[in-house]
């Protein structure tokens, strides 16, 4: 837990330079635009502790799997996001003395991530060993308007000396991943060129043969006037740049503008990659830094208009929620269905930049409400396009006849993870993918998606469940053995209630959708069944499973059992753990964790969150009261679900308490791991805590429902959402709830169970609490 | 499955050279003398496929653990037996042309492992590319009489040419382990020297700093006359040798004698290592090859007198059982309590040369009956000496107050294995270590061992069980969660019947031993309790656990359940598996194996084997009839237990069938893995199948019991055992059973439940089957 970020409604601010915090700040101040991103590494040389990170979406390397003991079924490769060329490099020397904050006295230092306008700014004053003092201001951003481009402005002012500066502006592609399994470098050089102001470096990934051309144009100014001295090109393997020599004194400012583009062969032909890159560089350098920066501000303004949450009376919470929203949009823009959301986005290597069930369970709801429908649709299409691979993945484990098991971790549709208890057993992810389809259709009303894509995925998933269960002669029921639920502090359990529940839910939902399509679009439906070689016996089998599935529960306690035998465990409560033993995932042996009743993250409660309408409130309460005290919340995905459920159970204090644990998770380095990168996917959970928790928003029967409350120390909170073509502004304050329909069509909304008309371009004001 | 070894009662013979079989033969023809051993690599250069292996007992390297995903509690190192210097190297060139069977036409080739006299002989005729033909005879052995020494005789006869031979006799210590986790070499050179006929190389292991001095004396003869030309020394890093140049023609034979010694700093001071090695070389070369070989034959003769099994009417079975006994004695002699028995002995790297529960469950019974009492006692002392490490190992997992968890895999007492489901959960190994103490005392009557060593180990183990169980409020019984039983095709199960059973057996046995010692040696007993800070409440707690332990069973089927929920699995039988799906550990994904009811090796049945007297025969039969058909026997340790149980259940045909699966496991490469090394520990199981199975031998109430039968196609079988100072010869034939007491004291024996006197130096003849 740290507390060094200065509270501000729109900015993330660090004052003073502490090298021990540098890797944390590198994560927090990360930049991205959905196509690419980077950690907040310094432009100039820094030899202190740093995790260098520049990432290009969709460009990965299949690193050969390394395990201690191989198990049949493990994937041979772990596709991981690549550390790519560093385009912003500057090497600044004054008569041989290099600027390097690790070897320099830092007299003043400020870092500012301006979330309103989408740029990072750093100001510092440094005294070199020689006594030379200089002042630097560096501003940079990844453009949303020109999404293959980035730009930076780097100004240097000598404070107490005159001298000749040697400024090397370079692109360095000789980079490696810290998580490389065999200490290999993943890039090979295709070509490089540096002349005049421009430098180009094209690299190819080994094995996957992705090519990325990185181009830069560097312009040097003294007091605003272009410096005309010719630069010298520099060339090493996978490294290219230009050196400028220029003198400056105390009344002068040197300004370096660097325009950069990263073009990937995913989006351009390899033979035209450099040509296109030169075009982009030409366009953006013609446009200029100020114009690009203005367009960036405008783009962010539009984003915020769709998605901002405003909290009055709590700057810390305000900063946190905006930080979460900002980072989510930096990571994923939804323009490209080949891309997805890695748990760390573009902010670190951990988790390989790959897709987890986090996307479906946490990110889809966020993007449904805050971005155009196409954005969440593209997240679904991503999985649709991976269906064939999911079928292959299931086949590797012995499943057949079109059964699909989506990977636990993937970039390209192939499984990447290799712990048997996760890879083979944490199969509830398949359910989340079906649930996202349901959630998307429920929110958007886009039933056409089911016929065009959704049902095919649902059938693949249902076929998997139908083969994964088995009939227990002993119980005369279907059971599901060998599972790891969302609570990964249990492995290889039988009849995980959540997994059994979501499995039969998938079967039911698939049958429902089939029924509907059969009557609505019979020809298309029959064609699909023929394509999938669907047999009528499958329906019979599925119905049989639905009817005869076993769900563990304890009648005496009135709760669902997380799994068979859960009550055989020694029942202890998280609150009784001494602080010295927490987090248990660092303090306890794995064996002790597995045998303990303590829970990592919502498991039964995840199911009650997803399927809340299938259970009465008292059932949810009994389960919440039983499981939450046994939960250590050691996953970043845990608190939000508990916050939403607590809100539903009208436990406002606890709802707010859980919200606090998710909202500033990274800003305050709650889990002591922010330096590895940000918890991007759990940030969507923070948004859910506010909108589904505090505002109690749900979609039922094609209508928005709200059950709002205002956290005790807030004056108000308000948020924007899109819903079926309309844009709504919702404000919940001490006095009342205001819903403004900014769109052009009428809506019905339900507040505390009461139905209201909300005409186009009108506002609705209601009391905050339900009338008795 | 292969079938190329020629059947012979005393020899393992390979005729003809097939490079594809070479690695298998390298395993089968391995040599060892308990202190060191080697695979049957060729003396001369061989560039074909080969697994080079020379091993020195007790000399290991802690290789840094490599896993995909770290779990708390994993050991940082995996101690593994080292591939050590190759002392027998010869490089033979005739005017530049090198002898290398991979590049040579092999006209004739025979390999013979003479088990009766303990040596390996190879004869071959080769035609080099130039057309030169030569005949080679190579004989070598690891001396039992001089157990730091080995010797070889290598004769070359040119068949159709004359020429000058360059013969380089070397020691090569620049070797590596194929299973090295980081491709490191583990040895560093300390010193080397080569002059005259002798060469010395001293190497030190990295990290562990063991030193081993390898010395050789090479003598060259032409037609029996010493060749006097001076040799040239050769020196490279970790490599030393001598080159001789000698001419020979078609009527001449060149003979190289090489005497070798390997001295380890485990047995000598580092400062005197080379001096002592020179002394050994001097002694053995003075003794000469023929004398050493004669002493070797004599030593093996004495071994066989104690331990041979003679089978009449089945050469294949005869060869197999002798091969098993021979390899066991090559691996372990019991002179040194710091050593133990790796599953592959000195025949390969797999399993790291480390100690598993195989030793206690399979090897102890063999050595009890076939070797002096001190041998099995030393196996027990090995664990006694590791007690402190076992307590540390348990403490790492969160256990306290002297609880001891012996490692799954170890060389020096520290845990080496790193699969959580094995390392942390396959804890039944602790029970086997207690059982071995019980078994040793039962067989030898050496109750003094309990007071001096055994009880301390038993208390450590019992303390572990007492903490490892937990009270289930739900069941109102003690349960044991998170287990992997002997059947490793199940992981992380609850209430594995075998583990629960052996746990409470340990508690009971410990309490029994405590009761006895308390009355027999009260002072010593009190001193021990004080040393261990033993509290009287521990007894109460243990008794409570014994009384209230939960054992899963199915009343309807009348069987014990392998674990909670076993009957929820789809019940299929091994016999119904198509051949194409076997072995399942190669054909199925791990997840499918885990969910299946199929069993790797005896689990419930292992318990019924250990504790047979606690269960009536019908209970054992019901469990056998239920579990055996579900068992795929994919562990080499599986068939023997089934053979013994089948014999007990009077199912003679099946007892013999299981015997066949264990006896020629390696000779016929049954599991297609002999090339990795031999299954040394399961060889003891083969012996058990004959003695405990066919002869039905048990020790009860200090007496030997027999329930013999003769396998249908055998004429007779006979074996030697030692029992409490007496040496017995037992012969079971078609006609009768003959027991000869070759010792000097009278015995009582029980045959088919009937008691007989067996006076010293007398023979007892009885009918083979029980009279009605």
mmCIF file with all atom_site columns, N, CA and C in Angstrom, chain A residues 615-643:
data_model
loop_
_atom_site.group_PDB
_atom_site.id
_atom_site.type_symbol
_atom_site.label_atom_id
_atom_site.label_alt_id
_atom_site.label_comp_id
_atom_site.label_asym_id
_atom_site.label_entity_id
_atom_site.label_seq_id
_atom_site.pdbx_PDB_ins_code
_atom_site.Cartn_x
_atom_site.Cartn_y
_atom_site.Cartn_z
_atom_site.occupancy
_atom_site.B_iso_or_equiv
_atom_site.pdbx_formal_charge
_atom_site.auth_seq_id
_atom_site.auth_comp_id
_atom_site.auth_asym_id
_atom_site.auth_atom_id
_atom_site.pdbx_PDB_model_num
ATOM 1  N N  . UNK A 1 615 ? -32.855 -16.390 -7.866 1.00 0.00 ? 615 UNK A N  1
ATOM 2  C CA . UNK A 1 615 ? -32.817 -16.685 -6.424 1.00 0.00 ? 615 UNK A CA 1
ATOM 3  C C  . UNK A 1 615 ? -33.461 -15.556 -5.647 1.00 0.00 ? 615 UNK A C  1
ATOM 4  N N  . UNK A 1 616 ? -34.145 -15.916 -4.563 1.00 0.00 ? 616 UNK A N  1
ATOM 5  C CA . UNK A 1 616 ? -34.749 -14.860 -3.762 1.00 0.00 ? 616 UNK A CA 1
ATOM 6  C C  . UNK A 1 616 ? -33.676 -14.163 -2.933 1.00 0.00 ? 616 UNK A C  1
ATOM 7  N N  . UNK A 1 617 ? -33.999 -12.977 -2.506 1.00 0.00 ? 617 UNK A N  1
ATOM 8  C CA . UNK A 1 617 ? -33.008 -12.147 -1.818 1.00 0.00 ? 617 UNK A CA 1
ATOM 9  C C  . UNK A 1 617 ? -32.497 -12.833 -0.554 1.00 0.00 ? 617 UNK A C  1
ATOM 10 N N  . UNK A 1 618 ? -33.349 -13.547 0.137  1.00 0.00 ? 618 UNK A N  1
ATOM 11 C CA . UNK A 1 618 ? -32.898 -14.180 1.388  1.00 0.00 ? 618 UNK A CA 1
ATOM 12 C C  . UNK A 1 618 ? -31.875 -15.288 1.112  1.00 0.00 ? 618 UNK A C  1
ATOM 13 N N  . UNK A 1 619 ? -32.068 -15.987 0.026  1.00 0.00 ? 619 UNK A N  1
ATOM 14 C CA . UNK A 1 619 ? -31.071 -16.998 -0.349 1.00 0.00 ? 619 UNK A CA 1
ATOM 15 C C  . UNK A 1 619 ? -29.737 -16.324 -0.646 1.00 0.00 ? 619 UNK A C  1
ATOM 16 N N  . UNK A 1 620 ? -29.788 -15.235 -1.398 1.00 0.00 ? 620 UNK A N  1
ATOM 17 C CA . UNK A 1 620 ? -28.559 -14.508 -1.700 1.00 0.00 ? 620 UNK A CA 1
ATOM 18 C C  . UNK A 1 620 ? -27.920 -14.002 -0.411 1.00 0.00 ? 620 UNK A C  1
ATOM 19 N N  . UNK A 1 621 ? -28.729 -13.519 0.482  1.00 0.00 ? 621 UNK A N  1
ATOM 20 C CA . UNK A 1 621 ? -28.194 -12.989 1.736  1.00 0.00 ? 621 UNK A CA 1
ATOM 21 C C  . UNK A 1 621 ? -27.523 -14.087 2.562  1.00 0.00 ? 621 UNK A C  1
ATOM 22 N N  . UNK A 1 622 ? -28.182 -15.230 2.675  1.00 0.00 ? 622 UNK A N  1
ATOM 23 C CA . UNK A 1 622 ? -27.587 -16.317 3.461  1.00 0.00 ? 622 UNK A CA 1
ATOM 24 C C  . UNK A 1 622 ? -26.235 -16.730 2.881  1.00 0.00 ? 622 UNK A C  1
ATOM 25 N N  . UNK A 1 623 ? -26.176 -16.838 1.566  1.00 0.00 ? 623 UNK A N  1
ATOM 26 C CA . UNK A 1 623 ? -24.914 -17.222 0.939  1.00 0.00 ? 623 UNK A CA 1
ATOM 27 C C  . UNK A 1 623 ? -23.857 -16.132 1.100  1.00 0.00 ? 623 UNK A C  1
ATOM 28 N N  . UNK A 1 624 ? -24.280 -14.891 0.952  1.00 0.00 ? 624 UNK A N  1
ATOM 29 C CA . UNK A 1 624 ? -23.334 -13.780 1.119  1.00 0.00 ? 624 UNK A CA 1
ATOM 30 C C  . UNK A 1 624 ? -22.783 -13.773 2.542  1.00 0.00 ? 624 UNK A C  1
ATOM 31 N N  . UNK A 1 625 ? -23.719 -13.925 3.497  1.00 0.00 ? 625 UNK A N  1
ATOM 32 C CA . UNK A 1 625 ? -23.296 -13.884 4.903  1.00 0.00 ? 625 UNK A CA 1
ATOM 33 C C  . UNK A 1 625 ? -22.400 -15.069 5.259  1.00 0.00 ? 625 UNK A C  1
ATOM 34 N N  . UNK A 1 626 ? -22.567 -16.170 4.541  1.00 0.00 ? 626 UNK A N  1
ATOM 35 C CA . UNK A 1 626 ? -21.711 -17.322 4.813  1.00 0.00 ? 626 UNK A CA 1
ATOM 36 C C  . UNK A 1 626 ? -20.358 -17.188 4.119  1.00 0.00 ? 626 UNK A C  1
ATOM 37 N N  . UNK A 1 627 ? -20.371 -16.826 2.853  1.00 0.00 ? 627 UNK A N  1
ATOM 38 C CA . UNK A 1 627 ? -19.131 -16.892 2.068  1.00 0.00 ? 627 UNK A CA 1
ATOM 39 C C  . UNK A 1 627 ? -18.250 -15.654 2.186  1.00 0.00 ? 627 UNK A C  1
ATOM 40 N N  . UNK A 1 628 ? -18.871 -14.485 2.272  1.00 0.00 ? 628 UNK A N  1
ATOM 41 C CA . UNK A 1 628 ? -18.014 -13.296 2.267  1.00 0.00 ? 628 UNK A CA 1
ATOM 42 C C  . UNK A 1 628 ? -17.026 -13.306 3.447  1.00 0.00 ? 628 UNK A C  1
ATOM 43 N N  . UNK A 1 629 ? -17.431 -13.677 4.639  1.00 0.00 ? 629 UNK A N  1
ATOM 44 C CA . UNK A 1 629 ? -16.460 -13.692 5.756  1.00 0.00 ? 629 UNK A CA 1
ATOM 45 C C  . UNK A 1 629 ? -15.337 -14.710 5.569  1.00 0.00 ? 629 UNK A C  1
ATOM 46 N N  . UNK A 1 630 ? -15.506 -15.633 4.636  1.00 0.00 ? 630 UNK A N  1
ATOM 47 C CA . UNK A 1 630 ? -14.462 -16.627 4.347  1.00 0.00 ? 630 UNK A CA 1
ATOM 48 C C  . UNK A 1 630 ? -13.616 -16.202 3.143  1.00 0.00 ? 630 UNK A C  1
ATOM 49 N N  . UNK A 1 631 ? -13.835 -15.007 2.658  1.00 0.00 ? 631 UNK A N  1
ATOM 50 C CA . UNK A 1 631 ? -13.186 -14.564 1.422  1.00 0.00 ? 631 UNK A CA 1
ATOM 51 C C  . UNK A 1 631 ? -12.068 -13.583 1.733  1.00 0.00 ? 631 UNK A C  1
ATOM 52 N N  . UNK A 1 632 ? -10.882 -13.863 1.188  1.00 0.00 ? 632 UNK A N  1
ATOM 53 C CA . UNK A 1 632 ? -9.737  -12.987 1.452  1.00 0.00 ? 632 UNK A CA 1
ATOM 54 C C  . UNK A 1 632 ? -9.529  -11.948 0.339  1.00 0.00 ? 632 UNK A C  1
ATOM 55 N N  . UNK A 1 633 ? -10.322 -12.023 -0.708 1.00 0.00 ? 633 UNK A N  1
ATOM 56 C CA . UNK A 1 633 ? -10.287 -11.007 -1.779 1.00 0.00 ? 633 UNK A CA 1
ATOM 57 C C  . UNK A 1 633 ? -8.878  -10.805 -2.310 1.00 0.00 ? 633 UNK A C  1
ATOM 58 N N  . UNK A 1 634 ? -8.169  -11.891 -2.543 1.00 0.00 ? 634 UNK A N  1
ATOM 59 C CA . UNK A 1 634 ? -6.801  -11.751 -3.046 1.00 0.00 ? 634 UNK A CA 1
ATOM 60 C C  . UNK A 1 634 ? -6.745  -11.760 -4.573 1.00 0.00 ? 634 UNK A C  1
ATOM 61 N N  . UNK A 1 635 ? -7.888  -11.669 -5.205 1.00 0.00 ? 635 UNK A N  1
ATOM 62 C CA . UNK A 1 635 ? -7.925  -11.373 -6.629 1.00 0.00 ? 635 UNK A CA 1
ATOM 63 C C  . UNK A 1 635 ? -8.481  -9.969  -6.789 1.00 0.00 ? 635 UNK A C  1
ATOM 64 N N  . UNK A 1 636 ? -7.926  -9.237  -7.748 1.00 0.00 ? 636 UNK A N  1
ATOM 65 C CA . UNK A 1 636 ? -8.428  -7.878  -7.986 1.00 0.00 ? 636 UNK A CA 1
ATOM 66 C C  . UNK A 1 636 ? -9.868  -7.906  -8.470 1.00 0.00 ? 636 UNK A C  1
ATOM 67 N N  . UNK A 1 637 ? -10.319 -9.092  -8.906 1.00 0.00 ? 637 UNK A N  1
ATOM 68 C CA . UNK A 1 637 ? -11.688 -9.192  -9.433 1.00 0.00 ? 637 UNK A CA 1
ATOM 69 C C  . UNK A 1 637 ? -12.714 -9.460  -8.325 1.00 0.00 ? 637 UNK A C  1
ATOM 70 N N  . UNK A 1 638 ? -12.253 -9.599  -7.113 1.00 0.00 ? 638 UNK A N  1
ATOM 71 C CA . UNK A 1 638 ? -13.173 -10.008 -6.051 1.00 0.00 ? 638 UNK A CA 1
ATOM 72 C C  . UNK A 1 638 ? -14.047 -8.895  -5.472 1.00 0.00 ? 638 UNK A C  1
ATOM 73 N N  . UNK A 1 639 ? -13.464 -7.763  -5.071 1.00 0.00 ? 639 UNK A N  1
ATOM 74 C CA . UNK A 1 639 ? -14.287 -6.817  -4.311 1.00 0.00 ? 639 UNK A CA 1
ATOM 75 C C  . UNK A 1 639 ? -15.503 -6.301  -5.080 1.00 0.00 ? 639 UNK A C  1
ATOM 76 N N  . UNK A 1 640 ? -15.393 -6.103  -6.381 1.00 0.00 ? 640 UNK A N  1
ATOM 77 C CA . UNK A 1 640 ? -16.496 -5.467  -7.109 1.00 0.00 ? 640 UNK A CA 1
ATOM 78 C C  . UNK A 1 640 ? -17.777 -6.302  -7.035 1.00 0.00 ? 640 UNK A C  1
ATOM 79 N N  . UNK A 1 641 ? -17.651 -7.622  -7.212 1.00 0.00 ? 641 UNK A N  1
ATOM 80 C CA . UNK A 1 641 ? -18.849 -8.461  -7.167 1.00 0.00 ? 641 UNK A CA 1
ATOM 81 C C  . UNK A 1 641 ? -19.480 -8.384  -5.769 1.00 0.00 ? 641 UNK A C  1
ATOM 82 N N  . UNK A 1 642 ? -18.631 -8.365  -4.760 1.00 0.00 ? 642 UNK A N  1
ATOM 83 C CA . UNK A 1 642 ? -19.146 -8.253  -3.396 1.00 0.00 ? 642 UNK A CA 1
ATOM 84 C C  . UNK A 1 642 ? -19.778 -6.889  -3.163 1.00 0.00 ? 642 UNK A C  1
ATOM 85 N N  . UNK A 1 643 ? -19.213 -5.871  -3.778 1.00 0.00 ? 643 UNK A N  1
ATOM 86 C CA . UNK A 1 643 ? -19.789 -4.533  -3.628 1.00 0.00 ? 643 UNK A CA 1
ATOM 87 C C  . UNK A 1 643 ? -21.198 -4.492  -4.234 1.00 0.00 ? 643 UNK A C  1
#
